[in-house]
PDB file of C-alpha atoms in Angstrom:
ATOM      1  CA  ALA D 253      24.658-115.753 244.016  1.00  0.00           C
ATOM      2  CA  GLN D 254      24.120-116.376 240.301  1.00  0.00           C
ATOM      3  CA  THR D 255      22.859-113.125 237.960  1.00  0.00           C
ATOM      4  CA  VAL D 256      21.968-113.335 234.137  1.00  0.00           C
ATOM      5  CA  THR D 257      22.461-110.033 232.037  1.00  0.00           C
ATOM      6  CA  GLN D 258      20.780-109.380 228.740  1.00  0.00           C
ATOM      7  CA  SER D 259      22.008-106.210 227.714  1.00  0.00           C
ATOM      8  CA  GLN D 260      19.506-105.641 224.703  1.00  0.00           C
ATOM      9  CA  PRO D 261      15.972-105.244 225.794  1.00  0.00           C
ATOM     10  CA  GLU D 262      14.784-104.474 222.141  1.00  0.00           C
ATOM     11  CA  MET D 263      16.412-105.674 218.956  1.00  0.00           C
ATOM     12  CA  SER D 264      15.150-106.050 215.081  1.00  0.00           C
ATOM     13  CA  VAL D 265      16.700-107.955 212.175  1.00  0.00           C
ATOM     14  CA  GLN D 266      15.515-108.203 208.928  1.00  0.00           C
ATOM     15  CA  GLU D 267      13.563-111.221 207.436  1.00  0.00           C
ATOM     16  CA  ALA D 268      16.821-113.763 206.212  1.00  0.00           C
ATOM     17  CA  GLU D 269      19.322-111.955 208.172  1.00  0.00           C
ATOM     18  CA  THR D 270      20.993-113.161 210.759  1.00  0.00           C
ATOM     19  CA  VAL D 271      21.077-111.286 214.253  1.00  0.00           C
ATOM     20  CA  THR D 272      23.096-112.054 217.688  1.00  0.00           C
ATOM     21  CA  LEU D 273      21.381-111.799 221.195  1.00  0.00           C
ATOM     22  CA  SER D 274      24.067-111.311 224.080  1.00  0.00           C
ATOM     23  CA  CYS D 275      24.120-112.778 227.706  1.00  0.00           C
ATOM     24  CA  THR D 276      26.332-112.796 230.407  1.00  0.00           C
ATOM     25  CA  TYR D 277      26.081-114.563 233.502  1.00  0.00           C
ATOM     26  CA  ASP D 278      27.896-114.614 236.587  1.00  0.00           C
ATOM     27  CA  THR D 279      28.911-117.521 238.710  1.00  0.00           C
ATOM     28  CA  SER D 280      31.423-119.315 241.062  1.00  0.00           C
ATOM     29  CA  GLU D 281      30.016-122.712 239.994  1.00  0.00           C
ATOM     30  CA  SER D 282      32.164-124.728 237.717  1.00  0.00           C
ATOM     31  CA  ASN D 283      29.564-127.087 236.160  1.00  0.00           C
ATOM     32  CA  TYR D 284      26.159-125.907 235.077  1.00  0.00           C
ATOM     33  CA  TYR D 285      23.666-125.336 231.998  1.00  0.00           C
ATOM     34  CA  LEU D 286      22.738-122.420 230.238  1.00  0.00           C
ATOM     35  CA  PHE D 287      19.365-121.902 228.274  1.00  0.00           C
ATOM     36  CA  TRP D 288      17.869-119.621 225.709  1.00  0.00           C
ATOM     37  CA  TYR D 289      13.998-119.481 225.748  1.00  0.00           C
ATOM     38  CA  LYS D 290      11.908-118.161 223.565  1.00  0.00           C
ATOM     39  CA  GLN D 291       8.234-116.451 224.877  1.00  0.00           C
ATOM     40  CA  PRO D 292       6.463-115.545 221.897  1.00  0.00           C
ATOM     41  CA  PRO D 293       2.891-113.546 222.120  1.00  0.00           C
ATOM     42  CA  SER D 294       0.933-116.663 223.213  1.00  0.00           C
ATOM     43  CA  ARG D 295       2.934-116.542 226.148  1.00  0.00           C
ATOM     44  CA  GLN D 296       4.477-119.963 226.742  1.00  0.00           C
ATOM     45  CA  MET D 297       7.943-120.193 227.122  1.00  0.00           C
ATOM     46  CA  ILE D 298       9.473-122.536 224.582  1.00  0.00           C
ATOM     47  CA  LEU D 299      13.349-124.062 224.961  1.00  0.00           C
ATOM     48  CA  VAL D 300      15.283-122.857 221.929  1.00  0.00           C
ATOM     49  CA  ILE D 301      18.494-124.171 222.732  1.00  0.00           C
ATOM     50  CA  ARG D 302      20.724-125.930 225.615  1.00  0.00           C
ATOM     51  CA  GLN D 303      24.662-125.522 226.300  1.00  0.00           C
ATOM     52  CA  GLU D 304      26.370-127.814 229.116  1.00  0.00           C
ATOM     53  CA  ALA D 305      29.090-125.688 230.723  1.00  0.00           C
ATOM     54  CA  TYR D 306      32.218-128.743 230.793  1.00  0.00           C
ATOM     55  CA  LYS D 307      31.218-128.971 226.480  1.00  0.00           C
ATOM     56  CA  GLN D 308      33.564-126.742 224.805  1.00  0.00           C
ATOM     57  CA  GLN D 309      31.377-127.387 221.317  1.00  0.00           C
ATOM     58  CA  ASN D 310      28.992-124.844 220.592  1.00  0.00           C
ATOM     59  CA  ALA D 311      25.544-126.160 220.722  1.00  0.00           C
ATOM     60  CA  THR D 312      23.339-125.863 217.594  1.00  0.00           C
ATOM     61  CA  GLU D 313      20.009-126.427 216.665  1.00  0.00           C
ATOM     62  CA  ASN D 314      18.857-125.867 213.353  1.00  0.00           C
ATOM     63  CA  ARG D 315      19.021-122.076 212.600  1.00  0.00           C
ATOM     64  CA  PHE D 316      19.793-121.604 216.194  1.00  0.00           C
ATOM     65  CA  SER D 317      23.669-121.571 217.441  1.00  0.00           C
ATOM     66  CA  VAL D 318      25.129-120.406 220.532  1.00  0.00           C
ATOM     67  CA  ASN D 319      28.563-118.658 221.274  1.00  0.00           C
ATOM     68  CA  PHE D 320      29.685-120.422 224.715  1.00  0.00           C
ATOM     69  CA  GLN D 321      32.738-118.433 226.231  1.00  0.00           C
ATOM     70  CA  LYS D 322      33.121-119.940 229.416  1.00  0.00           C
ATOM     71  CA  ALA D 323      35.904-117.758 230.531  1.00  0.00           C
ATOM     72  CA  ALA D 324      34.020-114.684 229.761  1.00  0.00           C
ATOM     73  CA  LYS D 325      31.264-116.044 231.099  1.00  0.00           C
ATOM     74  CA  SER D 326      29.178-115.206 227.826  1.00  0.00           C
ATOM     75  CA  PHE D 327      26.571-117.180 226.228  1.00  0.00           C
ATOM     76  CA  SER D 328      25.287-115.294 223.240  1.00  0.00           C
ATOM     77  CA  LEU D 329      22.303-116.674 220.491  1.00  0.00           C
ATOM     78  CA  LYS D 330      22.663-116.442 217.033  1.00  0.00           C
ATOM     79  CA  ILE D 331      19.910-116.833 214.706  1.00  0.00           C
ATOM     80  CA  SER D 332      20.302-117.220 210.652  1.00  0.00           C
ATOM     81  CA  ASP D 333      17.616-116.569 208.102  1.00  0.00           C
ATOM     82  CA  SER D 334      15.391-114.861 210.721  1.00  0.00           C
ATOM     83  CA  GLN D 335      11.620-115.809 209.984  1.00  0.00           C
ATOM     84  CA  LEU D 336       8.333-113.929 211.029  1.00  0.00           C
ATOM     85  CA  GLY D 337       7.919-116.981 213.588  1.00  0.00           C
ATOM     86  CA  ASP D 338      10.829-115.907 215.340  1.00  0.00           C
ATOM     87  CA  THR D 339       9.371-112.414 216.845  1.00  0.00           C
ATOM     88  CA  ALA D 340       9.528-113.209 220.682  1.00  0.00           C
ATOM     89  CA  MET D 341      10.873-112.472 223.842  1.00  0.00           C
ATOM     90  CA  TYR D 342      14.102-114.329 224.188  1.00  0.00           C
ATOM     91  CA  PHE D 343      15.429-115.010 227.901  1.00  0.00           C
ATOM     92  CA  CYS D 344      18.760-116.233 228.580  1.00  0.00           C
ATOM     93  CA  ALA D 345      18.861-118.888 231.515  1.00  0.00           C
ATOM     94  CA  PHE D 346      21.310-120.573 233.916  1.00  0.00           C
ATOM     95  CA  MET D 347      20.786-124.012 235.939  1.00  0.00           C
ATOM     96  CA  LYS D 348      23.269-124.762 238.099  1.00  0.00           C
ATOM     97  CA  LEU D 349      23.744-128.640 238.691  1.00  0.00           C
ATOM     98  CA  THR D 350      22.547-129.393 242.762  1.00  0.00           C
ATOM     99  CA  ILE D 351      19.830-131.362 243.935  1.00  0.00           C
ATOM    100  CA  ARG D 352      17.476-127.144 244.410  1.00  0.00           C
ATOM    101  CA  ASN D 353      16.681-127.009 240.871  1.00  0.00           C
ATOM    102  CA  GLN D 354      17.236-123.399 240.024  1.00  0.00           C
ATOM    103  CA  PHE D 355      16.922-121.521 237.318  1.00  0.00           C
ATOM    104  CA  TYR D 356      18.284-118.012 236.647  1.00  0.00           C
ATOM    105  CA  PHE D 357      16.631-115.787 234.418  1.00  0.00           C
ATOM    106  CA  GLY D 358      17.476-112.710 232.579  1.00  0.00           C
ATOM    107  CA  THR D 359      15.012-109.857 231.794  1.00  0.00           C
ATOM    108  CA  GLY D 360      14.774-110.819 228.093  1.00  0.00           C
ATOM    109  CA  THR D 361      15.300-109.616 224.775  1.00  0.00           C
ATOM    110  CA  SER D 362      12.425-108.436 222.491  1.00  0.00           C
ATOM    111  CA  LEU D 363      13.190-109.297 218.773  1.00  0.00           C
ATOM    112  CA  THR D 364      11.155-108.079 216.287  1.00  0.00           C
ATOM    113  CA  VAL D 365      11.507-109.671 212.707  1.00  0.00           C
ATOM    114  CA  ILE D 366      10.771-107.191 209.975  1.00  0.00           C
ATOM    115  CA  PRO D 367       9.162-108.463 206.684  1.00  0.00           C
TER     116      PRO D 367
ATOM    117  CA  GLU P  31       1.779-126.917 223.232  1.00  0.00           C
ATOM    118  CA  THR P  32       4.303-128.332 225.809  1.00  0.00           C
ATOM    119  CA  GLY P  33       2.779-130.812 227.686  1.00  0.00           C
ATOM    120  CA  VAL P  34       2.127-128.347 230.982  1.00  0.00           C
ATOM    121  CA  THR P  35      -1.605-126.703 231.187  1.00  0.00           C
ATOM    122  CA  GLN P  36      -2.472-123.856 233.116  1.00  0.00           C
ATOM    123  CA  THR P  37      -6.009-122.346 233.966  1.00  0.00           C
ATOM    124  CA  PRO P  38      -7.273-120.218 234.247  1.00  0.00           C
ATOM    125  CA  ARG P  39      -5.449-118.037 231.346  1.00  0.00           C
ATOM    126  CA  HIS P  40      -6.884-115.004 232.874  1.00  0.00           C
ATOM    127  CA  LEU P  41      -7.693-113.628 236.435  1.00  0.00           C
ATOM    128  CA  VAL P  42      -8.816-110.341 237.413  1.00  0.00           C
ATOM    129  CA  MET P  43      -9.561-110.277 241.076  1.00  0.00           C
ATOM    130  CA  GLY P  44     -10.346-108.147 244.220  1.00  0.00           C
ATOM    131  CA  MET P  45      -7.774-107.088 247.153  1.00  0.00           C
ATOM    132  CA  THR P  46      -9.941-109.476 249.375  1.00  0.00           C
ATOM    133  CA  ASN P  47     -11.232-112.077 246.965  1.00  0.00           C
ATOM    134  CA  LYS P  48      -9.469-115.681 247.371  1.00  0.00           C
ATOM    135  CA  LYS P  49      -8.704-117.490 244.374  1.00  0.00           C
ATOM    136  CA  SER P  50      -6.585-120.261 242.835  1.00  0.00           C
ATOM    137  CA  LEU P  51      -4.244-120.654 239.927  1.00  0.00           C
ATOM    138  CA  LYS P  52      -3.651-124.702 238.458  1.00  0.00           C
ATOM    139  CA  CYS P  53      -1.423-126.113 236.670  1.00  0.00           C
ATOM    140  CA  GLU P  54      -0.985-129.670 235.650  1.00  0.00           C
ATOM    141  CA  GLN P  55       1.566-131.821 233.958  1.00  0.00           C
ATOM    142  CA  HIS P  56       1.267-135.603 232.234  1.00  0.00           C
ATOM    143  CA  LEU P  57       5.125-135.522 231.238  1.00  0.00           C
ATOM    144  CA  GLY P  58       6.118-138.017 234.033  1.00  0.00           C
ATOM    145  CA  HIS P  59       8.128-135.036 235.196  1.00  0.00           C
ATOM    146  CA  ASN P  60       8.972-134.914 238.924  1.00  0.00           C
ATOM    147  CA  ALA P  61       9.686-131.359 239.479  1.00  0.00           C
ATOM    148  CA  MET P  62       7.319-128.287 239.118  1.00  0.00           C
ATOM    149  CA  TYR P  63       7.433-124.843 239.535  1.00  0.00           C
ATOM    150  CA  TRP P  64       5.704-121.166 239.888  1.00  0.00           C
ATOM    151  CA  TYR P  65       7.438-118.418 238.666  1.00  0.00           C
ATOM    152  CA  LYS P  66       6.449-115.040 238.360  1.00  0.00           C
ATOM    153  CA  GLN P  67       6.691-112.464 235.400  1.00  0.00           C
ATOM    154  CA  SER P  68       6.909-108.886 235.747  1.00  0.00           C
ATOM    155  CA  ALA P  69       7.436-106.533 232.884  1.00  0.00           C
ATOM    156  CA  LYS P  70      11.355-105.293 232.441  1.00  0.00           C
ATOM    157  CA  LYS P  71      12.312-107.850 235.412  1.00  0.00           C
ATOM    158  CA  PRO P  72      13.879-111.244 235.354  1.00  0.00           C
ATOM    159  CA  LEU P  73      11.398-114.133 235.891  1.00  0.00           C
ATOM    160  CA  GLU P  74      11.226-114.453 239.533  1.00  0.00           C
ATOM    161  CA  LEU P  75      11.233-117.964 240.999  1.00  0.00           C
ATOM    162  CA  MET P  76       8.481-118.355 243.441  1.00  0.00           C
ATOM    163  CA  PHE P  77       8.231-121.921 244.810  1.00  0.00           C
ATOM    164  CA  VAL P  78       9.813-125.130 243.670  1.00  0.00           C
ATOM    165  CA  TYR P  79       8.140-129.186 244.654  1.00  0.00           C
ATOM    166  CA  ASN P  80      10.508-132.034 244.015  1.00  0.00           C
ATOM    167  CA  PHE P  81       8.473-135.166 244.588  1.00  0.00           C
ATOM    168  CA  LYS P  82       5.699-133.097 246.119  1.00  0.00           C
ATOM    169  CA  GLU P  83       7.813-132.089 248.375  1.00  0.00           C
ATOM    170  CA  GLN P  84       8.405-128.312 248.404  1.00  0.00           C
ATOM    171  CA  THR P  85      12.475-127.632 248.291  1.00  0.00           C
ATOM    172  CA  GLU P  86      12.365-123.948 247.904  1.00  0.00           C
ATOM    173  CA  ASN P  87      10.473-120.872 248.967  1.00  0.00           C
ATOM    174  CA  ASN P  88      12.135-117.576 247.936  1.00  0.00           C
ATOM    175  CA  SER P  89      10.547-115.634 250.268  1.00  0.00           C
ATOM    176  CA  VAL P  90       7.277-115.590 249.105  1.00  0.00           C
ATOM    177  CA  PRO P  91       4.676-113.604 250.868  1.00  0.00           C
ATOM    178  CA  SER P  92       2.302-115.638 252.923  1.00  0.00           C
ATOM    179  CA  ARG P  93      -0.341-114.339 250.549  1.00  0.00           C
ATOM    180  CA  PHE P  94       1.088-116.983 247.969  1.00  0.00           C
ATOM    181  CA  SER P  95       0.267-120.160 249.185  1.00  0.00           C
ATOM    182  CA  PRO P  96       1.268-123.419 246.999  1.00  0.00           C
ATOM    183  CA  GLU P  97       0.025-126.959 247.313  1.00  0.00           C
ATOM    184  CA  CYS P  98       1.444-129.767 245.399  1.00  0.00           C
ATOM    185  CA  PRO P  99      -0.922-132.866 245.981  1.00  0.00           C
ATOM    186  CA  ASN P 100       0.758-134.940 243.617  1.00  0.00           C
ATOM    187  CA  SER P 101       3.478-134.725 240.674  1.00  0.00           C
ATOM    188  CA  SER P 102       1.097-133.826 237.985  1.00  0.00           C
ATOM    189  CA  HIS P 103      -0.394-131.332 239.774  1.00  0.00           C
ATOM    190  CA  LEU P 104       0.149-127.728 241.518  1.00  0.00           C
ATOM    191  CA  PHE P 105      -1.598-125.011 242.598  1.00  0.00           C
ATOM    192  CA  LEU P 106      -1.026-121.517 244.100  1.00  0.00           C
ATOM    193  CA  HIS P 107      -3.942-120.221 246.172  1.00  0.00           C
ATOM    194  CA  LEU P 108      -3.886-116.624 246.681  1.00  0.00           C
ATOM    195  CA  HIS P 109      -5.589-114.073 249.026  1.00  0.00           C
ATOM    196  CA  THR P 110      -5.874-110.467 249.931  1.00  0.00           C
ATOM    197  CA  LEU P 111      -3.376-110.034 247.456  1.00  0.00           C
ATOM    198  CA  GLN P 112      -2.029-105.988 246.663  1.00  0.00           C
ATOM    199  CA  PRO P 113      -1.773-104.405 243.128  1.00  0.00           C
ATOM    200  CA  GLU P 114       1.615-105.051 242.833  1.00  0.00           C
ATOM    201  CA  ASP P 115       1.026-108.813 242.642  1.00  0.00           C
ATOM    202  CA  SER P 116      -0.512-108.492 239.075  1.00  0.00           C
ATOM    203  CA  ALA P 117       1.732-110.154 236.743  1.00  0.00           C
ATOM    204  CA  LEU P 118       2.082-113.128 234.812  1.00  0.00           C
ATOM    205  CA  TYR P 119       2.078-116.416 236.863  1.00  0.00           C
ATOM    206  CA  LEU P 120       4.239-119.504 235.136  1.00  0.00           C
ATOM    207  CA  CYS P 121       4.159-122.923 235.865  1.00  0.00           C
ATOM    208  CA  ALA P 122       6.956-125.002 235.146  1.00  0.00           C
ATOM    209  CA  SER P 123       7.785-128.557 235.362  1.00  0.00           C
ATOM    210  CA  SER P 124      11.172-130.801 234.669  1.00  0.00           C
ATOM    211  CA  HIS P 125      12.692-133.830 235.250  1.00  0.00           C
ATOM    212  CA  ASP P 126      14.736-135.005 238.489  1.00  0.00           C
ATOM    213  CA  PRO P 127      16.313-131.627 239.206  1.00  0.00           C
ATOM    214  CA  GLY P 128      20.432-131.642 239.061  1.00  0.00           C
ATOM    215  CA  GLN P 129      20.214-133.343 236.179  1.00  0.00           C
ATOM    216  CA  GLY P 130      20.380-130.940 233.411  1.00  0.00           C
ATOM    217  CA  PHE P 131      16.955-131.195 232.196  1.00  0.00           C
ATOM    218  CA  TRP P 132      15.338-128.161 231.044  1.00  0.00           C
ATOM    219  CA  ALA P 133      11.990-126.680 232.532  1.00  0.00           C
ATOM    220  CA  PHE P 134       8.580-126.930 230.374  1.00  0.00           C
ATOM    221  CA  PHE P 135       6.383-123.840 230.839  1.00  0.00           C
ATOM    222  CA  GLY P 136       2.668-123.675 231.142  1.00  0.00           C
ATOM    223  CA  GLN P 137       1.163-120.683 228.995  1.00  0.00           C
ATOM    224  CA  GLY P 138       0.656-118.860 232.338  1.00  0.00           C
ATOM    225  CA  THR P 139      -1.911-117.011 233.858  1.00  0.00           C
ATOM    226  CA  ARG P 140      -2.328-113.122 233.585  1.00  0.00           C
ATOM    227  CA  LEU P 141      -3.028-112.061 236.841  1.00  0.00           C
ATOM    228  CA  THR P 142      -4.613-108.562 237.358  1.00  0.00           C
ATOM    229  CA  VAL P 143      -5.418-107.523 241.047  1.00  0.00           C
ATOM    230  CA  VAL P 144      -7.880-104.348 241.250  1.00  0.00           C
TER     231      VAL P 144
END
């Protein structure tokens, strides 16, 4: 079974500062995808960034970047120049590449950006 | 707006009621999902449909009954629910499973069972 662990239930960051959200996962698969999703108060889960396990290069998407450590099974999200609109729940998710499309989610980290 | 629409946004129902949740996507996706989101718990995958065929049922109680009449629509029929079933129910869709496509989510239905 796959498990995803987010050890930080709540975090806060000053506007314009940088924050890192941690995520670890457990799997015996060698090829898989990792995702960070954002859920603002509107409740809609929005994809923030995606990482393929076979790629060594860390994914980046504007102010969002990841630190993917495959051997350590770690997948942290760094948000640079934090903005008030970044306030949301952030979920780390794992998907293995099988015909059965299963996403496994962590419990989430509630991020508050302080003005 | 991600292209996945769920109705209703909020639902309050008694334990003896029968209601249905609806999910609709016009993104051309083949796979659709129901997730249950409870406070302080990981999202729980309930059902997966791929090309209208149910491919996953994660030991969900029979009081939840999914229906997928076509690749664009997904329903979750509810009957004789329990108060612990109160949660946010999220629908999602994606392209072909196993290809690494990410899921697009709807805004969810906040269900309260009284």
